[in-house]
Short mmCIF file of C-alpha atoms and ligand atoms in Angstrom, two decimals:
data_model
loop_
_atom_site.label_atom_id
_atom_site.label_comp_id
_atom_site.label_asym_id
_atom_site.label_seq_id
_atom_site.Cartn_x
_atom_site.Cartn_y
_atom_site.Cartn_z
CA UNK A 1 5.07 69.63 9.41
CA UNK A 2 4.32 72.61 11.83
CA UNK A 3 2.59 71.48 14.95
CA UNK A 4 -0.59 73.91 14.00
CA UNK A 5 -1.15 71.23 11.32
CA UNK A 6 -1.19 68.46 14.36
CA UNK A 7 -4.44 67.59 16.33
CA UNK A 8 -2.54 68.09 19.40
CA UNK A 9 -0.64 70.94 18.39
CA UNK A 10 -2.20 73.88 20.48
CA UNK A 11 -0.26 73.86 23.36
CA UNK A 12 3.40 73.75 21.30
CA UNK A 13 4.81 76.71 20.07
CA UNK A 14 8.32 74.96 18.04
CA UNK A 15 7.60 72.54 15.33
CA UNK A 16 8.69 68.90 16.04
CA UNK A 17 12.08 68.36 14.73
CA UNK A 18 12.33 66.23 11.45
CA UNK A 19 14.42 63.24 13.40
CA UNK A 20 12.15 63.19 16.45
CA UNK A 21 9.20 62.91 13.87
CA UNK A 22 10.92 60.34 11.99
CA UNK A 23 12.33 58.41 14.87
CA UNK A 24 8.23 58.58 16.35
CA UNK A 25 5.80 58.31 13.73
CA UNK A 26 4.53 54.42 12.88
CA UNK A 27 2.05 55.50 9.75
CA UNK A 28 4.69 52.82 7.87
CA UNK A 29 3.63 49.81 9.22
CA UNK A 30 0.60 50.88 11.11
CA UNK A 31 -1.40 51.79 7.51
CA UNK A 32 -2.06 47.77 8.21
CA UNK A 33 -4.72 48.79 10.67
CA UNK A 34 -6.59 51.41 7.99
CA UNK A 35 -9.36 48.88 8.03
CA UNK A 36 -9.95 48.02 11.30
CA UNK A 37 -9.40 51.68 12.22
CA UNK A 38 -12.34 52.92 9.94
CA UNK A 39 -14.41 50.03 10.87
CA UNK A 40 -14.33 50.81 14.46
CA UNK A 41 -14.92 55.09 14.34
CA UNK A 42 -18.20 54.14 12.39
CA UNK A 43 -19.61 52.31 15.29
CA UNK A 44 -18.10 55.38 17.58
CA UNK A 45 -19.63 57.79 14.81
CA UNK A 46 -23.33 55.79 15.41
CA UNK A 47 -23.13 55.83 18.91
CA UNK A 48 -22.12 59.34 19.68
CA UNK A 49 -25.26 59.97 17.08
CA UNK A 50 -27.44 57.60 19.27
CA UNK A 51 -26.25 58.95 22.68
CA UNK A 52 -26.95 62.85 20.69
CA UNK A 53 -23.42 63.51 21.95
CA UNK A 54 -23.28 64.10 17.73
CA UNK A 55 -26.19 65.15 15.72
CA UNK A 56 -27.04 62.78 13.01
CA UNK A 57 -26.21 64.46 9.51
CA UNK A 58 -23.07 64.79 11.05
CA UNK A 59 -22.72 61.34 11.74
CA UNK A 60 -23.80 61.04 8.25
CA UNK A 61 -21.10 62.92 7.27
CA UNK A 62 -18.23 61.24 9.13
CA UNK A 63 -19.75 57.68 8.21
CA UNK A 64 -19.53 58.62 4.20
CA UNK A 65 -15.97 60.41 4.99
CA UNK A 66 -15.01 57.72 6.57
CA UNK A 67 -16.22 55.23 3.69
CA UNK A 68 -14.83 56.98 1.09
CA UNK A 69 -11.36 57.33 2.60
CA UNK A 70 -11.37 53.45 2.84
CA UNK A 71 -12.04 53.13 -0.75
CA UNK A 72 -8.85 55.46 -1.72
CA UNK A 73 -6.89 53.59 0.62
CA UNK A 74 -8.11 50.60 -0.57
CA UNK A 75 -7.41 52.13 -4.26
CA UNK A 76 -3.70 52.68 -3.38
CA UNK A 77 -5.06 56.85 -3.82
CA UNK A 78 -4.16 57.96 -0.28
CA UNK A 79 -0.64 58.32 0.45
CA UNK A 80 0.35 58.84 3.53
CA UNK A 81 3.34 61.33 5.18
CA UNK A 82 5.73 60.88 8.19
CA UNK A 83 4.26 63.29 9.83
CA UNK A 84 1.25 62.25 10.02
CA UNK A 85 2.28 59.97 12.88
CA UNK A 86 0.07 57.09 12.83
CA UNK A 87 -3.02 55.60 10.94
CA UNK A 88 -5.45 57.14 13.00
CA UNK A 89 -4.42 60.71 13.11
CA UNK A 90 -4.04 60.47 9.47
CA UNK A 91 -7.25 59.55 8.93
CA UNK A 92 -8.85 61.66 11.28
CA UNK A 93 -6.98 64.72 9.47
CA UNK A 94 -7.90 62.93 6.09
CA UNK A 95 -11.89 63.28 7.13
CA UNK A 96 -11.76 66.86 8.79
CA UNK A 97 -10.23 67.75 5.24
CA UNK A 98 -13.09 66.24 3.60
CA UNK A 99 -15.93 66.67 5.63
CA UNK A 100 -14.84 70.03 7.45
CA UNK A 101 -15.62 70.67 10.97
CA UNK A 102 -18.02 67.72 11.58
CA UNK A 103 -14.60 65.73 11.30
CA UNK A 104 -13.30 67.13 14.34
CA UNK A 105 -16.17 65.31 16.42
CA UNK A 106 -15.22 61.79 15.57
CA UNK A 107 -12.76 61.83 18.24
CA UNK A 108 -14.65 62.82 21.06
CA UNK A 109 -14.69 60.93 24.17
CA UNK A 110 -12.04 58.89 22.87
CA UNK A 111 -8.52 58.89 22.77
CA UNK A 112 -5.58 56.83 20.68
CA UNK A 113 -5.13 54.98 24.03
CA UNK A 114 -8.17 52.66 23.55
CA UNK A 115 -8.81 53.36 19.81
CA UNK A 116 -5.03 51.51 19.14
CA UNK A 117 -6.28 48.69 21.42
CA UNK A 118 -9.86 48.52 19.86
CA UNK A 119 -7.95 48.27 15.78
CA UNK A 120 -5.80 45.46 17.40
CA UNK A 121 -7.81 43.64 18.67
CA UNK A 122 -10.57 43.64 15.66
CA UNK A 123 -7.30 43.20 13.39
CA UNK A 124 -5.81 40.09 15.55
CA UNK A 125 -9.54 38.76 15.60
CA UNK A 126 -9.60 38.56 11.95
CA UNK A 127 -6.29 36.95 11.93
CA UNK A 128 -6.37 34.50 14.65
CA UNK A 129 -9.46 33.19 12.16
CA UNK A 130 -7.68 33.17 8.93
CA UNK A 131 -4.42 31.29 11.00
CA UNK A 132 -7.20 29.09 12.40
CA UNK A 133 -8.67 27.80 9.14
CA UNK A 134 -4.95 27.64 7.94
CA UNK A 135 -4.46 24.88 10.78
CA UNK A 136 -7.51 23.52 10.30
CA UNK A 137 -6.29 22.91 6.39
CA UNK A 138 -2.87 21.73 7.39
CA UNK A 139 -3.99 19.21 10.08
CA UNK A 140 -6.78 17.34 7.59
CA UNK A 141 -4.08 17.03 5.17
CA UNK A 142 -2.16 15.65 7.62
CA UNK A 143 -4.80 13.13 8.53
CA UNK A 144 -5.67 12.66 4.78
CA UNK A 145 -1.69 11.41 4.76
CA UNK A 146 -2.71 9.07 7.77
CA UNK A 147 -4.94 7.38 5.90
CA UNK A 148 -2.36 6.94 2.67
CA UNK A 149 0.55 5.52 4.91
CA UNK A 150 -1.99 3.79 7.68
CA UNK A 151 0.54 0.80 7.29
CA UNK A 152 3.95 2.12 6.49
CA UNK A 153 6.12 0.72 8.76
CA UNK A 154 8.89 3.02 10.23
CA UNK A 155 11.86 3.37 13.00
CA UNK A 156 10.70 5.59 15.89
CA UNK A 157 13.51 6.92 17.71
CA UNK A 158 14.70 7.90 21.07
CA UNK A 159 17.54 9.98 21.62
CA UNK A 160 17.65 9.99 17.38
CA UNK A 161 19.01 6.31 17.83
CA UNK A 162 16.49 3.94 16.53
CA UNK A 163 13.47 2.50 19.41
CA UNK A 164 10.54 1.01 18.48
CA UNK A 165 8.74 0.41 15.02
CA UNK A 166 6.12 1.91 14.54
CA UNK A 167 3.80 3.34 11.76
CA UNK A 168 4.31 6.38 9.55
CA UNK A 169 0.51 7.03 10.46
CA UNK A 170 1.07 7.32 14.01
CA UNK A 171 3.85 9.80 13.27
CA UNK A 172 1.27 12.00 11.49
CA UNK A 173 -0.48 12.04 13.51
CA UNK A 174 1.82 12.86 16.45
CA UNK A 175 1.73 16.41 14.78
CA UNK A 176 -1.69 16.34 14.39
CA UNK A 177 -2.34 16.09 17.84
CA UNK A 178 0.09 19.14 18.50
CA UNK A 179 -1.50 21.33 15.97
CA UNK A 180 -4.62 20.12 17.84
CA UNK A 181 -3.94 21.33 21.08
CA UNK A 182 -2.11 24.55 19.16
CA UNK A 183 -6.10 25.01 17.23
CA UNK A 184 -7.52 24.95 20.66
CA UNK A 185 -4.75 27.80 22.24
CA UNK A 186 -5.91 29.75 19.56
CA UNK A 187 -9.77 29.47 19.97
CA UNK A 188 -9.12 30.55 24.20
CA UNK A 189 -6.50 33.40 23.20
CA UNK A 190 -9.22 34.65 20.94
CA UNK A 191 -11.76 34.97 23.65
CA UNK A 192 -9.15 37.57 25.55
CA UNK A 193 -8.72 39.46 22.46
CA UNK A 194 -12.35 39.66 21.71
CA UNK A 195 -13.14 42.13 24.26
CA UNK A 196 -14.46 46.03 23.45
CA UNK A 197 -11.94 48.96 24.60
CA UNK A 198 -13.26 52.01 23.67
CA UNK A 199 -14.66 54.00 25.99
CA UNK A 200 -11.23 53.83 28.02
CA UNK A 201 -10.68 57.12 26.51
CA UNK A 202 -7.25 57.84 28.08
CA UNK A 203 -7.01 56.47 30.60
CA UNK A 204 -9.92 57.26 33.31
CA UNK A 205 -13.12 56.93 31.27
CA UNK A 206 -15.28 60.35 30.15
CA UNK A 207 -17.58 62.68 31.64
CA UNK A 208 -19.58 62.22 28.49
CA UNK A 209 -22.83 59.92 28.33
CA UNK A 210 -21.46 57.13 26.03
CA UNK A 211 -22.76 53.65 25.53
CA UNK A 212 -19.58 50.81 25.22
CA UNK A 213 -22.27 48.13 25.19
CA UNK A 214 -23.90 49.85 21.70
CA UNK A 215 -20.09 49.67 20.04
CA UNK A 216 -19.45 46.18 21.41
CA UNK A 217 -22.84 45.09 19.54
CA UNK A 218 -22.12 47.00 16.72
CA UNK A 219 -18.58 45.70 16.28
CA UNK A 220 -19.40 42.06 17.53
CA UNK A 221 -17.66 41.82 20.67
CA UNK A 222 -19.33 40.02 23.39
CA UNK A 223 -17.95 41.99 26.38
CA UNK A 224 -16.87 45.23 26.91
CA UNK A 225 -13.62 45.82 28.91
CA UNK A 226 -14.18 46.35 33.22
CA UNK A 227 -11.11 48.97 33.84
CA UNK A 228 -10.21 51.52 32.25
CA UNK A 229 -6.78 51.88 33.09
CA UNK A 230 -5.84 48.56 32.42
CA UNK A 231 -7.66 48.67 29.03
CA UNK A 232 -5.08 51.19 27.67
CA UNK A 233 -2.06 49.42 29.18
CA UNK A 234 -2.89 45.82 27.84
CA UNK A 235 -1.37 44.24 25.80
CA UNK A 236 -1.32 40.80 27.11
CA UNK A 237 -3.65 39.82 24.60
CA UNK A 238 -1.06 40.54 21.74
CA UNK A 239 1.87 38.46 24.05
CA UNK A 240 -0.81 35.16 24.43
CA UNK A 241 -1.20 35.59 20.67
CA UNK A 242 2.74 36.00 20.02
CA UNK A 243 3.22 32.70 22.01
CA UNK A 244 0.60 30.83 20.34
CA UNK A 245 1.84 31.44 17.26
CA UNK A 246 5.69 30.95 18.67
CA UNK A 247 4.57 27.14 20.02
CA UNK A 248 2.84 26.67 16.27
CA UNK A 249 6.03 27.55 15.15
CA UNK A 250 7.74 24.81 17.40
CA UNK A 251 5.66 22.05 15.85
CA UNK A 252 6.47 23.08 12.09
CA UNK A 253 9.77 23.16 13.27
CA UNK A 254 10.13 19.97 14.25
CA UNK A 255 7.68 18.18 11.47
CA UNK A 256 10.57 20.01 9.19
CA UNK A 257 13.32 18.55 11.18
CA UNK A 258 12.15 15.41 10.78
CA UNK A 259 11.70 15.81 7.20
CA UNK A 260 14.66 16.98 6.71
CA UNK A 261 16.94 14.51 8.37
CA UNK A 262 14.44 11.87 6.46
CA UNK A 263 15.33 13.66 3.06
CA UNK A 264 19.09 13.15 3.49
CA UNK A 265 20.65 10.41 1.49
CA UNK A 266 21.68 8.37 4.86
CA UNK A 267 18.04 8.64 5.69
CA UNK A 268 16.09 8.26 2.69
CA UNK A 269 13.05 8.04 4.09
CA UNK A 270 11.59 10.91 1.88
CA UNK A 271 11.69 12.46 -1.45
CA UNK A 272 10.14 16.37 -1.36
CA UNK A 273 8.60 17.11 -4.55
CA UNK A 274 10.97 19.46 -7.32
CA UNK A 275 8.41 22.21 -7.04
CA UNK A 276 9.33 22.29 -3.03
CA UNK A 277 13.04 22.26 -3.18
CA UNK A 278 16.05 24.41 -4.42
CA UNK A 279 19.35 23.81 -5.79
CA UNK A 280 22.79 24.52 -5.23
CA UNK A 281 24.92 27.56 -7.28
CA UNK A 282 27.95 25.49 -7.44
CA UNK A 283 26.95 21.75 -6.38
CA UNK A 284 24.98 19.99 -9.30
CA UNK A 285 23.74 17.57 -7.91
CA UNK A 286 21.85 19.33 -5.02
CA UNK A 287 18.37 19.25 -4.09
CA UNK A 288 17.68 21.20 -0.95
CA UNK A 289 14.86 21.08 1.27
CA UNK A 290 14.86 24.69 1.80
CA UNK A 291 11.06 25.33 2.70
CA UNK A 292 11.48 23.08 5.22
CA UNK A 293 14.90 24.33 6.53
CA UNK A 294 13.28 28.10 6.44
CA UNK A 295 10.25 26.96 8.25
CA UNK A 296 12.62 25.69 11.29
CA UNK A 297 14.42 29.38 11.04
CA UNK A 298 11.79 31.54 10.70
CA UNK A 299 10.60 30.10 14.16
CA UNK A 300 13.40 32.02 15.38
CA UNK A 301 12.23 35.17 14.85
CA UNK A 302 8.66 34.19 15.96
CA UNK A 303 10.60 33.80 19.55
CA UNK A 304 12.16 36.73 19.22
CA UNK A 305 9.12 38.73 18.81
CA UNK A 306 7.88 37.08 21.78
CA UNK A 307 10.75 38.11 24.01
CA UNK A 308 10.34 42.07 22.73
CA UNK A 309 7.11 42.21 23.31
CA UNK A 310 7.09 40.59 26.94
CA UNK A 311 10.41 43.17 27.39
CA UNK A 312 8.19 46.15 26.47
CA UNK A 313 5.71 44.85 29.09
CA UNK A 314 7.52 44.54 31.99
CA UNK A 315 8.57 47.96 33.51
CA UNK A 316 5.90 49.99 32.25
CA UNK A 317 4.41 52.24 34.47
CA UNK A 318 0.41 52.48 34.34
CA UNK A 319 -0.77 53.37 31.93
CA UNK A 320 -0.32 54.10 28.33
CA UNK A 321 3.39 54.89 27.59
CA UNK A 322 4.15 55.23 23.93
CA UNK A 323 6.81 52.12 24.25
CA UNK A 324 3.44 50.36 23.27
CA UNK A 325 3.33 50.87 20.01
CA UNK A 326 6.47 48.83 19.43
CA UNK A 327 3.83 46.02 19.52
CA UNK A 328 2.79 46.57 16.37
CA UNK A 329 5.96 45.12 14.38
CA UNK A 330 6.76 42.27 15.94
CA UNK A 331 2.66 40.93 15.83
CA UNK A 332 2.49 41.98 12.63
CA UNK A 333 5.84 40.31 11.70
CA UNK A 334 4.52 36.99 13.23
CA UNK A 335 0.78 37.00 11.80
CA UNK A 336 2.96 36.90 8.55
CA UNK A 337 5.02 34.48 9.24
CA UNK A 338 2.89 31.88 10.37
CA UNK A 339 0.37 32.39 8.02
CA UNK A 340 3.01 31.75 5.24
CA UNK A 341 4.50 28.87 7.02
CA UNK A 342 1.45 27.24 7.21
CA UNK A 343 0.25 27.85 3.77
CA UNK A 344 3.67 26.32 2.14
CA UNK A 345 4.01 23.18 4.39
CA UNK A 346 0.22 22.38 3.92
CA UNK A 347 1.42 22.46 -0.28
CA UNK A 348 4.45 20.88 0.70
CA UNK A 349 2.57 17.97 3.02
CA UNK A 350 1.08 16.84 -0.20
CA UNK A 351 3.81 16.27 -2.57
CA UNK A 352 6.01 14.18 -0.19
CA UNK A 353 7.28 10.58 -1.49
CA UNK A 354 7.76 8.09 1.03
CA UNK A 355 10.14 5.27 0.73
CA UNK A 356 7.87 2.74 2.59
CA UNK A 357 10.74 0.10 1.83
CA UNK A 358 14.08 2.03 2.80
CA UNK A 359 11.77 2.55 6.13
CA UNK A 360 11.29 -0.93 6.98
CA UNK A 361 14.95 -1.34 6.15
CA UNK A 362 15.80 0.41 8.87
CA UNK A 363 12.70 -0.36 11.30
CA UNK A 364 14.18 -4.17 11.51
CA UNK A 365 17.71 -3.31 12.22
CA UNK A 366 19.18 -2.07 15.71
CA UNK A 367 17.52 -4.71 17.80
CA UNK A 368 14.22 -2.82 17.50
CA UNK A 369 11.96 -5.56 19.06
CA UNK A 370 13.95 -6.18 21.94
CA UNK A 371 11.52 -4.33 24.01
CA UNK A 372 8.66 -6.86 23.00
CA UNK A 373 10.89 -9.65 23.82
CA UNK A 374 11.12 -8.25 27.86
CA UNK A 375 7.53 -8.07 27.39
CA UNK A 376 6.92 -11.66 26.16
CA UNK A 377 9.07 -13.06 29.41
CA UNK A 378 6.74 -10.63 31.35
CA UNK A 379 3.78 -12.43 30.51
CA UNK A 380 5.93 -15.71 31.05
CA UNK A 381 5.86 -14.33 34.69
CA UNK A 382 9.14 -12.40 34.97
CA UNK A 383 9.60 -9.41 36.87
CA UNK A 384 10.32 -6.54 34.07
CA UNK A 385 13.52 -5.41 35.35
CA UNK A 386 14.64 -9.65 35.15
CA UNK A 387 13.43 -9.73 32.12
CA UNK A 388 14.97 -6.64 30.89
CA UNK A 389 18.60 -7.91 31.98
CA UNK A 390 17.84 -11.10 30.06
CA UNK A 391 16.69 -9.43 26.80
CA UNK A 392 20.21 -6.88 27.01
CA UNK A 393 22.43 -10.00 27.59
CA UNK A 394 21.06 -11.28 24.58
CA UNK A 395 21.35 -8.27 22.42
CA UNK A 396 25.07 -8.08 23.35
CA UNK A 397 25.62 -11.92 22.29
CA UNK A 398 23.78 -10.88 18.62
CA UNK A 399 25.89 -7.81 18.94
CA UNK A 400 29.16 -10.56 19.68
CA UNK A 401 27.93 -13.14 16.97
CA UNK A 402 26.51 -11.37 14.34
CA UNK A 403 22.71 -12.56 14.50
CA UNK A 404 19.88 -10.89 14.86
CA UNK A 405 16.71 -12.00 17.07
CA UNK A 406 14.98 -13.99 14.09
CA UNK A 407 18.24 -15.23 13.27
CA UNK A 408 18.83 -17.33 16.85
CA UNK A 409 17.31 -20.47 17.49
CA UNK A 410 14.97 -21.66 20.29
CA UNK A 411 18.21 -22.95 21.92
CA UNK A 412 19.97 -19.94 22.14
CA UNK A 413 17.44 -18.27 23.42
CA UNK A 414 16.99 -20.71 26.41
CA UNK A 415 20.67 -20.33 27.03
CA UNK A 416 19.85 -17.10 28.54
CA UNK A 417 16.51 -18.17 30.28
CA UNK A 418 14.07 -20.60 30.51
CA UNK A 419 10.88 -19.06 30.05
CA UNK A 420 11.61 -18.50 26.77
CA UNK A 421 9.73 -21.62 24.64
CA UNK A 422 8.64 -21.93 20.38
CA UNK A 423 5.70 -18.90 20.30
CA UNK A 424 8.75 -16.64 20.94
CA UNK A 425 9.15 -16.51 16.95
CA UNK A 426 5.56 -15.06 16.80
CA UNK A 427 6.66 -11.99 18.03
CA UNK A 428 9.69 -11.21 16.84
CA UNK A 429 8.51 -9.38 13.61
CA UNK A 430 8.14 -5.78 13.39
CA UNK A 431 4.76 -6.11 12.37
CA UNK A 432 4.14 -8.19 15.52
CA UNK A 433 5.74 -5.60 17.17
CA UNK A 434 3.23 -3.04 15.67
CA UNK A 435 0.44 -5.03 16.04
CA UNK A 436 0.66 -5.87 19.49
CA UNK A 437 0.43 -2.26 20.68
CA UNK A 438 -2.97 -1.99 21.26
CA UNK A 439 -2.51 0.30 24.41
CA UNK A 440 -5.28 2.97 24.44
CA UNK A 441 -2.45 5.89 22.11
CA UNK A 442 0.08 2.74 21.03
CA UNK A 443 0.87 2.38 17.49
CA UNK A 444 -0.92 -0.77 16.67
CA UNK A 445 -2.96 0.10 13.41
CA UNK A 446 -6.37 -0.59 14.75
CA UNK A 447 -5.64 2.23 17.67
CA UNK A 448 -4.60 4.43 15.03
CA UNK A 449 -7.54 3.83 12.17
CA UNK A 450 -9.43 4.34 15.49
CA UNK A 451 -8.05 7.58 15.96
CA UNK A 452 -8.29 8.50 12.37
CA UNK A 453 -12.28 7.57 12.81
CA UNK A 454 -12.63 9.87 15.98
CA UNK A 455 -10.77 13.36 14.05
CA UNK A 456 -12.70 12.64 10.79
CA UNK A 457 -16.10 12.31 12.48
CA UNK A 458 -15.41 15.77 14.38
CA UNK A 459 -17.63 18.36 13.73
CA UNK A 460 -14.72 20.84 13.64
CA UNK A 461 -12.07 18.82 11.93
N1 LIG B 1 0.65 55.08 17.54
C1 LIG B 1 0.30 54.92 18.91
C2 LIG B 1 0.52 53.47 19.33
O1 LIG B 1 0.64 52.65 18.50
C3 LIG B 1 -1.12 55.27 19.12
C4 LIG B 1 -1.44 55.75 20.50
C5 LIG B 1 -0.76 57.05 20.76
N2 LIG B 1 -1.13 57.57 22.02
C6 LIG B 1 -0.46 58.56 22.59
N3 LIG B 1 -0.89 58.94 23.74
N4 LIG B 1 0.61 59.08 22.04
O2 LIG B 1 0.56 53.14 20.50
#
């Protein structure tokens, strides 16, 4: 394209070479922002008109332009080149081809430098609501689970080597809790994005008599940015959303880790519906748990968008530099990504099969009351650390004999101390165990109906 063609082409007498426009234009993924683009020169359009910076039929003009482009874009009727550049000099080119020379005002006492900002931030507000209601519809069905498996007994682990029993409920809701906290990230990241740029212009504001306060109300913002210069060069907004996402990310990861490990046959904790699995080419027999294993990869790249963008960040000079808009990808990349993650666990939460009895298998084995016994000498009067030494000794002579707790007699366990008298057998059980963890969090299943109470009478569950 020759650089008369370009808005800033006046000062350039050689056309831009075909690589250099290739190698600079973003109209390829930036089209994504058509909406938010349009959306936010109307309000420009109506305050220029207000502040009579523009006259009003020709903010009539550019408003209808402006519509009608968004319908053909809409329509899949606007194409876009590569040399166009980006979204918003193709539009702006689109409307002074449509409207003529009432076009070329739109852009007045603005410049890409806040109008970019101003399209990302009304696009990542619109996002960071549709992730939030995703959440929201992943954590109830996570709770609705909770109230399924309230007393499924299961092994909790340490180090993946078996602990404590506790209840498949209070595992649920051990990610519910994260995806909590993750809910409430979102909600405070959202309050940094939803600030007004334009008016920036450049860099150093405008001579001319705008009013940012009339666009923020028109667009919904509640504040309107306090420095120019840092307005165009900001972008922390889009890094605090990047690691929001990237720590959602972390907790599907590890809710799929879980599952997965649970799914294998040495496991068996789990069965994931047909409809959520895949097969193998060659193996038969195979049923993979492939959602959940691309969930745990995918958060890969999530980091890695993370890292780009906070690398782009670092050594920029102020202000704008056009490394910037390698922003766009990796946000856009992770928007998708999460959105999709959460969308196909939520489906996938609900067609899970627990094996309630191949988890209490393993719940009993491995000793997994022995902490309850230290605690039963502790309320004999032991010191803990005594009574710790006592319990060990005794799992090492089960280990030596064969025997688990319920399987010694009162005798044996007064070979190793004293304390020890008949209610001992009370307490051996892993429902004892459960039941007797009534510590405000602990697993006992009145704590965690209690908890289930507390999220479903939320206002904002
Ligand atoms: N496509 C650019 C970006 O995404 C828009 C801003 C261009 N500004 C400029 N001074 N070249 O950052």
């Amino acid at each position: 394209m020759t650089n008369k063609k370009k808005p800033w082409g006046g000062r350039f007498q050689m056309p831009t070479d075909t690589a250099v426009e290739a190698f600079t234009t973003s109209i390829h993924f930036d089209r994504r922002l058509y909406r938010h683009d349009i959306e936010g020169s109307i309000a420009h359009a109506r305050m220029l008109a207000a502040q009579k910076i523009i006259s009003r039929k020709e903010e009539k003009a550019i408003v209808s332009g402006l519509k009608s482009i968004l319908a053909d874009i809409g329509e899949g009727r606007l194409q876009f080149a590569t040399g166009d550049e980006d979204i918003h000099m193709a539009i702006e080119k689109e409307l002074i081809r449509r409207i003529g020379d009432a076009g070329g005002k739109l852009h007045t006492a603005r410049s890409r430098n806040d109008q970019v900002s101003l399209d990302m931030r009304l696009y990542l507000r619109d996002e960071t609501d549709q992730i939030i209601a995703l959440l929201k519809g992943f954590k109830s069905s996570l709770v609705r689970l909770a109230r399924i498996e309230i007393r499924t007994i299961m092994p909790g682990y340490t180090h993946l080597q078996k602990a404590q029993p506790v209840l498949l409920s209070h595992w649920l809701l051990a990610y519910w809790e994260m995806l909590d906290r993750d809910e409430a990230r979102l909600k405070d990241c959202r309050k940094r994005v939803n600030v007004m740029p334009l008016g920036a212009a450049a860099l150093a504001g405008t001579n001319l008599p705008i009013d940012r306060q009339k666009v923020a109300g028109l667009l919904n913002f509640p504040a309107v940015s306090e420095n120019s210069m840092d307005t165009v060069s900001d972008r922390d907004f889009v890094a605090e959303f990047i690691f929001t996402a990237a720590m959602i990310m972390t907790h599907l990861s590890r809710f799929c880790e879980d599952l997965i490990l649970w799914a294998s046959g040495e496991f068996g904790f789990v069965e994931i519906s047909d409809a959520f699995t895949t097969g193998s080419s060659i193996m038969p027999q195979k049923k993979n748990p492939d959602v959940a294993e691309l969930v745990r990869g995918k958060t890969g790249r999530v980091y890695g968008h993370l890292v780009a963008l906070l690398t782009i960040l670092k050594g920029l000079p102020m202000t704008y530099n056009r490394d910037l808009q390698e922003d766009k990808e990796p946000l856009f990349d992770t928007v998708d990504t999460v959105k999709a993650s959460l969308q196909t666990l939520t489906a996938m939460s609900r067609n899970l099969k627990f094996n309630h009895v191949r988890m209490r298998e393993e719940a009993v084995k491995g000793f997994s009351t022995a902490t309850d016994l230290a605690e039963y000498l502790v309320v004999k009067g032991l010191p803990f650390r005594e009574s710790h030494g006592i319990v060990g000794r005794l799992v090492a002579y089960g280990l030596r004999k064969n025997k688990t707790f319920p399987e010694m007699t009162l005798k044996e366990f007064k070979r190793f101390s004293a304390a020890f008298a008949e209610d001992i057998f009370d307490c051996l059980s892993v429902e004892k165990a459960i039941h007797a963890k009534t510590s405000h969090g602990g697993t006992a299943e009145k704590m965690v109906l209690k908890r289930i109470t507390e999220i479903e009478g939320r206002s904002d569950a």
